[in-house]
Each structure stands twice: as C-alpha cells, then as structure tokens.
Amino acid sequence: MKRYSKILDKDKREIVLLIGNGCKWSKCKFCNYHLDRNKDEEEQYKINAEVLDKVTGEFGVLEAINSGSIFELNEKSFNKLLEVCKQKEIKRLIIESHYMYKSRIITLREKCSKLGIVLQVKGGVETFDADFREKVLNKGFGYPTLSDLQEVFDIVNLLVGVEGQTLEQVKDDIKTGIENFDRVCVNLYKEMEDIMPADEELKARFMKEVYPLYKDFENVDILVENTDFGVGE
C-alpha cells in the first residue's frame, strides 16, 4: 500500500493515506475502502507516523485521507498530523469526512484556524440526487439541502459509473459541484468483488463526452483510476 505521494497537477500538494479505526458508517453499497483499518492503536500510530514523517511542507498544502473520516484516526495519530502541519508550516490542510460529523467539523475548523491552518473538508457526496444517494448508494447522509452541504464541505467527491446512473445525472452533478464548491473530484467507479456493479457503457460515454470538457479545469480533479493521486493500491 502506497501511503505518501505528491500531486503536481493543478492544486499542488502532498497527500498521505493514513490508517484509522475504520469507517463508522461502512454501509455504502459501492465501497470497500473501509477495510483499510487497524484497531491496534500502537500499530496504527506507527504506520501513520512513518507516513507523516515523509511530509516536507514544500507546497504548504497537505491532503490527509484515511479510508473513512478524519475523526476515525486515533487521538495520537490525529495529534501527530497537527504537529506535522505546525512543524512543516502547512497553511492549508485538506481532510475527508462523512456528513455525520458535521458538528465536529465546525470545531475542527476553529482549532485549525487558531493554528494558522485553513481547513478544507472534502466530502463523498457522490451525487446531488438525494434519492439516488440514499436509496441506491446508501450514503447515510439523510436529506440535507445544498446549503446544508455547503456549510460542511468545501470540496465534493462525485462518483461516475455505478449501475442506475445516467449521463445527464452525471453532467448535472458536475455542474452543481463546480458552481457551489471550491473543488470537485470526480471518481470513475471501479467494480470490486461483492459490491454493486459498474456501468461500463456509462463510463465509456463519460470519457468520450464529458471528460474532455472538464479535464483541464483548474478546480476539477478526475480520477480515472482510484490510484491516480499516487496513493492506495
């Protein structure tokens, strides 16, 4: 598992894939990333400390993900992350969180602000079609409004290529994301064992008809492979 990389295209930053206790939700129909977890806190910290020690601070921006939410790191690992941000003069920290942690995100923003760090929160919204998100993908968000989502997330992850989606839905999602959030990260769905099937025809149409329109947008990342940021396996 590769856990450290540099993103040199568009928003230049370092990225670390940390390991946490496991996604508390763990019920999304399309995801098995939550299997990257370790409940042995000392082992978890050892892995995370080794990864965080690779951070140089050269861009002043760090993205820290952990196959779940930032709040599912153990306290020692979380404190190490903030310590590294301070030591390496990180001015902007990007983290991921489920919507269920919305109240804790507000507190974390305040904590980071006191440390001189701008916190950007990335959320796996997947689609702005709330019925599809909840009834098909089982994201566990409930039915927040767009303004509710804007209060919590600065960056949204969108999913493309699951069975039941349409190309129009995908186009609408990307347009909504660009118009209402700082950045959009589009992820092409890769079917994995025992989870929902992919729509390969939709993915092919996306690559032909939509990808060329947005691939050069400065505020849009499109991950054709889930390892395109250089972490994972």
PDB file of C-alpha atoms in Angstrom:
ATOM      1  CA  MET A   1       0.000   0.000   0.000  1.00  0.00           C
ATOM      2  CA  LYS A   2       1.495   3.328  -1.059  1.00  0.00           C
ATOM      3  CA  ARG A   3       0.672   5.964   1.533  1.00  0.00           C
ATOM      4  CA  TYR A   4       2.617   9.084   0.513  1.00  0.00           C
ATOM      5  CA  SER A   5       2.697  10.983  -2.755  1.00  0.00           C
ATOM      6  CA  LYS A   6       2.853  14.437  -4.325  1.00  0.00           C
ATOM      7  CA  ILE A   7       0.148  15.839  -6.589  1.00  0.00           C
ATOM      8  CA  LEU A   8       1.912  18.050  -9.124  1.00  0.00           C
ATOM      9  CA  ASP A   9      -1.020  18.769 -11.438  1.00  0.00           C
ATOM     10  CA  LYS A  10      -3.386  21.666 -10.719  1.00  0.00           C
ATOM     11  CA  ASP A  11      -3.632  22.198  -6.931  1.00  0.00           C
ATOM     12  CA  LYS A  12      -0.087  21.149  -5.959  1.00  0.00           C
ATOM     13  CA  ARG A  13       0.024  19.365  -2.643  1.00  0.00           C
ATOM     14  CA  GLU A  14       1.386  16.451  -0.706  1.00  0.00           C
ATOM     15  CA  ILE A  15      -1.033  13.639   0.083  1.00  0.00           C
ATOM     16  CA  VAL A  16      -0.944  10.963   2.755  1.00  0.00           C
ATOM     17  CA  LEU A  17      -3.162   7.911   3.106  1.00  0.00           C
ATOM     18  CA  LEU A  18      -3.333   7.247   6.829  1.00  0.00           C
ATOM     19  CA  ILE A  19      -4.926   4.286   8.545  1.00  0.00           C
ATOM     20  CA  GLY A  20      -7.730   4.666  11.058  1.00  0.00           C
ATOM     21  CA  ASN A  21     -10.035   2.639  13.262  1.00  0.00           C
ATOM     22  CA  GLY A  22     -12.356   2.035  10.323  1.00  0.00           C
ATOM     23  CA  CYS A  23     -15.222   3.968   8.779  1.00  0.00           C
ATOM     24  CA  LYS A  24     -18.004   4.248  11.352  1.00  0.00           C
ATOM     25  CA  TRP A  25     -20.668   4.141   8.621  1.00  0.00           C
ATOM     26  CA  SER A  26     -19.219   1.357   6.426  1.00  0.00           C
ATOM     27  CA  LYS A  27     -22.567   0.780   4.665  1.00  0.00           C
ATOM     28  CA  CYS A  28     -22.048   2.477   1.296  1.00  0.00           C
ATOM     29  CA  LYS A  29     -23.067  -0.041  -1.374  1.00  0.00           C
ATOM     30  CA  PHE A  30     -20.137   0.823  -3.688  1.00  0.00           C
ATOM     31  CA  CYS A  31     -17.232   0.961  -1.226  1.00  0.00           C
ATOM     32  CA  ASN A  32     -14.823  -1.403   0.479  1.00  0.00           C
ATOM     33  CA  TYR A  33     -12.102   1.146   1.280  1.00  0.00           C
ATOM     34  CA  HIS A  34     -13.174   0.890   4.921  1.00  0.00           C
ATOM     35  CA  LEU A  35     -11.317  -2.442   5.022  1.00  0.00           C
ATOM     36  CA  ASP A  36      -8.084  -0.412   5.261  1.00  0.00           C
ATOM     37  CA  ARG A  37      -8.203  -0.121   9.051  1.00  0.00           C
ATOM     38  CA  ASN A  38      -6.285  -1.131  12.142  1.00  0.00           C
ATOM     39  CA  LYS A  39      -7.800  -1.120  15.617  1.00  0.00           C
ATOM     40  CA  ASP A  40      -4.415  -1.727  17.273  1.00  0.00           C
ATOM     41  CA  GLU A  41      -3.715   1.879  18.227  1.00  0.00           C
ATOM     42  CA  GLU A  42       0.036   1.487  18.614  1.00  0.00           C
ATOM     43  CA  GLU A  43       0.357  -0.238  15.240  1.00  0.00           C
ATOM     44  CA  GLN A  44      -1.917   2.365  13.685  1.00  0.00           C
ATOM     45  CA  TYR A  45       0.226   5.169  15.083  1.00  0.00           C
ATOM     46  CA  LYS A  46       3.443   3.517  13.931  1.00  0.00           C
ATOM     47  CA  ILE A  47       2.178   3.303  10.335  1.00  0.00           C
ATOM     48  CA  ASN A  48       0.842   6.858  10.379  1.00  0.00           C
ATOM     49  CA  ALA A  49       3.937   8.370  11.987  1.00  0.00           C
ATOM     50  CA  GLU A  50       6.178   6.806   9.330  1.00  0.00           C
ATOM     51  CA  VAL A  51       3.979   8.265   6.585  1.00  0.00           C
ATOM     52  CA  LEU A  52       3.684  11.713   8.158  1.00  0.00           C
ATOM     53  CA  ASP A  53       7.438  11.917   8.660  1.00  0.00           C
ATOM     54  CA  LYS A  54       7.743  11.995   4.849  1.00  0.00           C
ATOM     55  CA  VAL A  55       5.871  15.308   4.641  1.00  0.00           C
ATOM     56  CA  THR A  56       8.195  18.135   3.596  1.00  0.00           C
ATOM     57  CA  GLY A  57       5.798  21.073   3.544  1.00  0.00           C
ATOM     58  CA  GLU A  58       7.211  22.206   0.192  1.00  0.00           C
ATOM     59  CA  PHE A  59       3.827  23.318  -1.151  1.00  0.00           C
ATOM     60  CA  GLY A  60       2.363  24.462   2.155  1.00  0.00           C
ATOM     61  CA  VAL A  61      -0.632  22.209   1.397  1.00  0.00           C
ATOM     62  CA  LEU A  62      -1.294  18.720   2.726  1.00  0.00           C
ATOM     63  CA  GLU A  63      -4.184  16.369   1.960  1.00  0.00           C
ATOM     64  CA  ALA A  64      -4.716  13.677   4.605  1.00  0.00           C
ATOM     65  CA  ILE A  65      -7.154  10.846   3.878  1.00  0.00           C
ATOM     66  CA  ASN A  66      -7.778   7.617   5.753  1.00  0.00           C
ATOM     67  CA  SER A  67     -10.411   5.452   4.047  1.00  0.00           C
ATOM     68  CA  GLY A  68     -13.089   6.995   6.216  1.00  0.00           C
ATOM     69  CA  SER A  69     -13.332  10.233   8.162  1.00  0.00           C
ATOM     70  CA  ILE A  70     -10.533  12.205   9.818  1.00  0.00           C
ATOM     71  CA  PHE A  71     -12.300  11.673  13.141  1.00  0.00           C
ATOM     72  CA  GLU A  72     -11.699   7.921  12.860  1.00  0.00           C
ATOM     73  CA  LEU A  73      -7.977   8.317  13.417  1.00  0.00           C
ATOM     74  CA  ASN A  74      -6.882   7.556  16.966  1.00  0.00           C
ATOM     75  CA  GLU A  75      -6.014  10.597  19.075  1.00  0.00           C
ATOM     76  CA  LYS A  76      -2.269  10.009  18.929  1.00  0.00           C
ATOM     77  CA  SER A  77      -2.276   9.833  15.118  1.00  0.00           C
ATOM     78  CA  PHE A  78      -4.514  12.895  14.867  1.00  0.00           C
ATOM     79  CA  ASN A  79      -2.214  14.914  17.136  1.00  0.00           C
ATOM     80  CA  LYS A  80       0.770  13.787  15.060  1.00  0.00           C
ATOM     81  CA  LEU A  81      -0.957  15.111  11.939  1.00  0.00           C
ATOM     82  CA  LEU A  82      -1.479  18.541  13.508  1.00  0.00           C
ATOM     83  CA  GLU A  83       2.070  18.521  14.892  1.00  0.00           C
ATOM     84  CA  VAL A  84       3.500  17.865  11.428  1.00  0.00           C
ATOM     85  CA  CYS A  85       1.344  20.637   9.970  1.00  0.00           C
ATOM     86  CA  LYS A  86       2.811  23.052  12.503  1.00  0.00           C
ATOM     87  CA  GLN A  87       6.399  21.864  12.071  1.00  0.00           C
ATOM     88  CA  LYS A  88       6.288  21.897   8.265  1.00  0.00           C
ATOM     89  CA  GLU A  89       4.377  25.183   8.089  1.00  0.00           C
ATOM     90  CA  ILE A  90       1.350  23.717   6.362  1.00  0.00           C
ATOM     91  CA  LYS A  91      -1.008  26.594   5.595  1.00  0.00           C
ATOM     92  CA  ARG A  92      -3.860  24.522   4.141  1.00  0.00           C
ATOM     93  CA  LEU A  93      -4.959  21.081   5.287  1.00  0.00           C
ATOM     94  CA  ILE A  94      -7.455  19.024   3.249  1.00  0.00           C
ATOM     95  CA  ILE A  95      -9.245  16.226   5.082  1.00  0.00           C
ATOM     96  CA  GLU A  96     -12.191  13.911   4.380  1.00  0.00           C
ATOM     97  CA  SER A  97     -15.267  13.376   6.496  1.00  0.00           C
ATOM     98  CA  HIS A  98     -18.704  11.831   6.422  1.00  0.00           C
ATOM     99  CA  TYR A  99     -21.613  14.247   6.842  1.00  0.00           C
ATOM    100  CA  MET A 100     -22.467  12.635  10.210  1.00  0.00           C
ATOM    101  CA  TYR A 101     -19.526  14.519  11.752  1.00  0.00           C
ATOM    102  CA  LYS A 102     -20.797  17.963  10.755  1.00  0.00           C
ATOM    103  CA  SER A 103     -20.724  19.389  14.282  1.00  0.00           C
ATOM    104  CA  ARG A 104     -17.185  18.130  14.881  1.00  0.00           C
ATOM    105  CA  ILE A 105     -16.055  19.655  11.596  1.00  0.00           C
ATOM    106  CA  ILE A 106     -17.062  23.106  12.846  1.00  0.00           C
ATOM    107  CA  THR A 107     -14.959  22.588  15.980  1.00  0.00           C
ATOM    108  CA  LEU A 108     -12.003  21.324  13.949  1.00  0.00           C
ATOM    109  CA  ARG A 109     -12.156  24.355  11.652  1.00  0.00           C
ATOM    110  CA  GLU A 110     -11.873  26.604  14.692  1.00  0.00           C
ATOM    111  CA  LYS A 111      -8.976  24.582  16.112  1.00  0.00           C
ATOM    112  CA  CYS A 112      -7.054  24.691  12.825  1.00  0.00           C
ATOM    113  CA  SER A 113      -7.729  28.407  12.425  1.00  0.00           C
ATOM    114  CA  LYS A 114      -6.073  29.058  15.794  1.00  0.00           C
ATOM    115  CA  LEU A 115      -3.031  27.165  14.500  1.00  0.00           C
ATOM    116  CA  GLY A 116      -2.925  29.321  11.361  1.00  0.00           C
ATOM    117  CA  ILE A 117      -4.193  26.483   9.160  1.00  0.00           C
ATOM    118  CA  VAL A 118      -7.029  26.798   6.659  1.00  0.00           C
ATOM    119  CA  LEU A 119      -9.052  23.586   6.808  1.00  0.00           C
ATOM    120  CA  GLN A 120     -10.754  22.330   3.653  1.00  0.00           C
ATOM    121  CA  VAL A 121     -13.197  19.484   4.118  1.00  0.00           C
ATOM    122  CA  LYS A 122     -13.787  17.019   1.299  1.00  0.00           C
ATOM    123  CA  GLY A 123     -16.998  15.010   1.410  1.00  0.00           C
ATOM    124  CA  GLY A 124     -18.107  11.965  -0.535  1.00  0.00           C
ATOM    125  CA  VAL A 125     -21.389  13.443  -1.723  1.00  0.00           C
ATOM    126  CA  GLU A 126     -21.204  11.122  -4.795  1.00  0.00           C
ATOM    127  CA  THR A 127     -24.312  12.720  -6.369  1.00  0.00           C
ATOM    128  CA  PHE A 128     -26.665  15.614  -5.656  1.00  0.00           C
ATOM    129  CA  ASP A 129     -29.613  13.352  -6.478  1.00  0.00           C
ATOM    130  CA  ALA A 130     -30.521  12.716  -2.835  1.00  0.00           C
ATOM    131  CA  ASP A 131     -32.840   9.771  -3.537  1.00  0.00           C
ATOM    132  CA  PHE A 132     -30.153   8.001  -5.565  1.00  0.00           C
ATOM    133  CA  ARG A 133     -27.535   8.805  -2.958  1.00  0.00           C
ATOM    134  CA  GLU A 134     -29.614   7.383  -0.098  1.00  0.00           C
ATOM    135  CA  LYS A 135     -31.772   4.662  -1.650  1.00  0.00           C
ATOM    136  CA  VAL A 136     -29.212   3.237  -4.081  1.00  0.00           C
ATOM    137  CA  LEU A 137     -25.770   4.169  -2.735  1.00  0.00           C
ATOM    138  CA  ASN A 138     -26.824   4.107   0.944  1.00  0.00           C
ATOM    139  CA  LYS A 139     -24.576   7.016   1.950  1.00  0.00           C
ATOM    140  CA  GLY A 140     -26.271   7.687   5.277  1.00  0.00           C
ATOM    141  CA  PHE A 141     -26.495  11.459   4.812  1.00  0.00           C
ATOM    142  CA  GLY A 142     -30.239  11.762   5.191  1.00  0.00           C
ATOM    143  CA  TYR A 143     -31.629  14.578   3.067  1.00  0.00           C
ATOM    144  CA  PRO A 144     -29.565  17.739   3.664  1.00  0.00           C
ATOM    145  CA  THR A 145     -30.162  20.687   1.347  1.00  0.00           C
ATOM    146  CA  LEU A 146     -27.469  22.021  -0.938  1.00  0.00           C
ATOM    147  CA  SER A 147     -26.872  24.886   1.504  1.00  0.00           C
ATOM    148  CA  ASP A 148     -26.531  22.342   4.332  1.00  0.00           C
ATOM    149  CA  LEU A 149     -23.809  20.554   2.364  1.00  0.00           C
ATOM    150  CA  GLN A 150     -22.061  23.847   1.619  1.00  0.00           C
ATOM    151  CA  GLU A 151     -21.841  24.597   5.340  1.00  0.00           C
ATOM    152  CA  VAL A 152     -19.919  21.356   5.893  1.00  0.00           C
ATOM    153  CA  PHE A 153     -17.943  20.649   2.721  1.00  0.00           C
ATOM    154  CA  ASP A 154     -15.534  22.773   0.701  1.00  0.00           C
ATOM    155  CA  ILE A 155     -14.730  20.031  -1.813  1.00  0.00           C
ATOM    156  CA  VAL A 156     -17.020  17.260  -3.055  1.00  0.00           C
ATOM    157  CA  ASN A 157     -16.257  13.794  -4.330  1.00  0.00           C
ATOM    158  CA  LEU A 158     -18.575  12.679  -7.138  1.00  0.00           C
ATOM    159  CA  LEU A 159     -18.976   9.108  -8.355  1.00  0.00           C
ATOM    160  CA  VAL A 160     -19.395   8.120 -12.009  1.00  0.00           C
ATOM    161  CA  GLY A 161     -20.252   4.717 -13.427  1.00  0.00           C
ATOM    162  CA  VAL A 162     -22.451   2.854 -10.967  1.00  0.00           C
ATOM    163  CA  GLU A 163     -25.408   0.906 -12.271  1.00  0.00           C
ATOM    164  CA  GLY A 164     -28.551   3.043 -12.407  1.00  0.00           C
ATOM    165  CA  GLN A 165     -26.849   6.376 -13.096  1.00  0.00           C
ATOM    166  CA  THR A 166     -27.469   8.352 -16.259  1.00  0.00           C
ATOM    167  CA  LEU A 167     -25.103  10.610 -18.169  1.00  0.00           C
ATOM    168  CA  GLU A 168     -27.436  13.566 -17.620  1.00  0.00           C
ATOM    169  CA  GLN A 169     -27.321  12.966 -13.889  1.00  0.00           C
ATOM    170  CA  VAL A 170     -23.521  12.956 -14.013  1.00  0.00           C
ATOM    171  CA  LYS A 171     -23.425  16.173 -16.029  1.00  0.00           C
ATOM    172  CA  ASP A 172     -25.807  17.865 -13.595  1.00  0.00           C
ATOM    173  CA  ASP A 173     -23.732  16.698 -10.621  1.00  0.00           C
ATOM    174  CA  ILE A 174     -20.506  18.127 -12.017  1.00  0.00           C
ATOM    175  CA  LYS A 175     -22.167  21.426 -12.920  1.00  0.00           C
ATOM    176  CA  THR A 176     -23.687  21.728  -9.437  1.00  0.00           C
ATOM    177  CA  GLY A 177     -20.367  20.866  -7.815  1.00  0.00           C
ATOM    178  CA  ILE A 178     -18.403  23.455  -9.774  1.00  0.00           C
ATOM    179  CA  GLU A 179     -20.960  26.187  -9.130  1.00  0.00           C
ATOM    180  CA  ASN A 180     -21.250  25.623  -5.379  1.00  0.00           C
ATOM    181  CA  PHE A 181     -17.946  24.272  -4.010  1.00  0.00           C
ATOM    182  CA  ASP A 182     -14.242  25.144  -4.116  1.00  0.00           C
ATOM    183  CA  ARG A 183     -13.245  21.974  -5.931  1.00  0.00           C
ATOM    184  CA  VAL A 184     -14.782  18.858  -7.431  1.00  0.00           C
ATOM    185  CA  CYS A 185     -13.139  15.443  -7.503  1.00  0.00           C
ATOM    186  CA  VAL A 186     -14.769  13.036  -9.968  1.00  0.00           C
ATOM    187  CA  ASN A 187     -14.080   9.348  -9.356  1.00  0.00           C
ATOM    188  CA  LEU A 188     -14.732   6.715 -12.011  1.00  0.00           C
ATOM    189  CA  TYR A 189     -16.209   3.747 -10.248  1.00  0.00           C
ATOM    190  CA  LYS A 190     -14.169   0.581 -10.287  1.00  0.00           C
ATOM    191  CA  GLU A 191     -16.245  -2.502  -9.609  1.00  0.00           C
ATOM    192  CA  MET A 192     -14.894  -4.597  -6.780  1.00  0.00           C
ATOM    193  CA  GLU A 193     -15.833  -8.035  -5.539  1.00  0.00           C
ATOM    194  CA  ASP A 194     -19.158  -8.350  -3.697  1.00  0.00           C
ATOM    195  CA  ILE A 195     -20.236  -4.727  -4.164  1.00  0.00           C
ATOM    196  CA  MET A 196     -22.547  -3.034  -6.658  1.00  0.00           C
ATOM    197  CA  PRO A 197     -21.905  -3.492 -10.398  1.00  0.00           C
ATOM    198  CA  ALA A 198     -20.354  -0.844 -12.625  1.00  0.00           C
ATOM    199  CA  ASP A 199     -21.958   0.558 -15.762  1.00  0.00           C
ATOM    200  CA  GLU A 200     -19.058   0.272 -18.195  1.00  0.00           C
ATOM    201  CA  GLU A 201     -21.059   1.792 -21.044  1.00  0.00           C
ATOM    202  CA  LEU A 202     -21.747   4.896 -18.961  1.00  0.00           C
ATOM    203  CA  LYS A 203     -18.077   5.167 -18.021  1.00  0.00           C
ATOM    204  CA  ALA A 204     -17.105   4.951 -21.709  1.00  0.00           C
ATOM    205  CA  ARG A 205     -19.622   7.663 -22.626  1.00  0.00           C
ATOM    206  CA  PHE A 206     -18.322   9.845 -19.790  1.00  0.00           C
ATOM    207  CA  MET A 207     -14.753   9.528 -21.041  1.00  0.00           C
ATOM    208  CA  LYS A 208     -15.807  10.408 -24.583  1.00  0.00           C
ATOM    209  CA  GLU A 209     -18.391  13.135 -23.974  1.00  0.00           C
ATOM    210  CA  VAL A 210     -17.730  14.689 -20.553  1.00  0.00           C
ATOM    211  CA  TYR A 211     -14.100  14.120 -19.608  1.00  0.00           C
ATOM    212  CA  PRO A 212     -12.730  16.310 -22.447  1.00  0.00           C
ATOM    213  CA  LEU A 213     -14.904  19.217 -21.267  1.00  0.00           C
ATOM    214  CA  TYR A 214     -13.535  19.282 -17.732  1.00  0.00           C
ATOM    215  CA  LYS A 215     -10.112  17.650 -17.752  1.00  0.00           C
ATOM    216  CA  ASP A 216      -8.300  20.998 -17.861  1.00  0.00           C
ATOM    217  CA  PHE A 217     -10.462  22.814 -15.310  1.00  0.00           C
ATOM    218  CA  GLU A 218      -8.172  24.001 -12.525  1.00  0.00           C
ATOM    219  CA  ASN A 219     -10.763  23.195  -9.869  1.00  0.00           C
ATOM    220  CA  VAL A 220     -11.734  19.744 -11.167  1.00  0.00           C
ATOM    221  CA  ASP A 221      -9.798  16.531 -10.490  1.00  0.00           C
ATOM    222  CA  ILE A 222     -10.856  13.457 -12.453  1.00  0.00           C
ATOM    223  CA  LEU A 223      -9.578  10.132 -11.179  1.00  0.00           C
ATOM    224  CA  VAL A 224      -9.855   7.577 -13.951  1.00  0.00           C
ATOM    225  CA  GLU A 225      -8.105   5.086 -11.656  1.00  0.00           C
ATOM    226  CA  ASN A 226      -8.513   5.192  -7.899  1.00  0.00           C
ATOM    227  CA  THR A 227      -4.720   5.425  -7.538  1.00  0.00           C
ATOM    228  CA  ASP A 228      -4.327   8.497  -9.756  1.00  0.00           C
ATOM    229  CA  PHE A 229      -3.339  10.629  -6.747  1.00  0.00           C
ATOM    230  CA  GLY A 230      -0.447   8.244  -6.186  1.00  0.00           C
ATOM    231  CA  VAL A 231      -1.699   6.548  -3.012  1.00  0.00           C
ATOM    232  CA  GLY A 232      -3.520   3.285  -2.459  1.00  0.00           C
ATOM    233  CA  GLU A 233      -3.089   0.030  -4.338  1.00  0.00           C
TER     234      GLU A 233
END
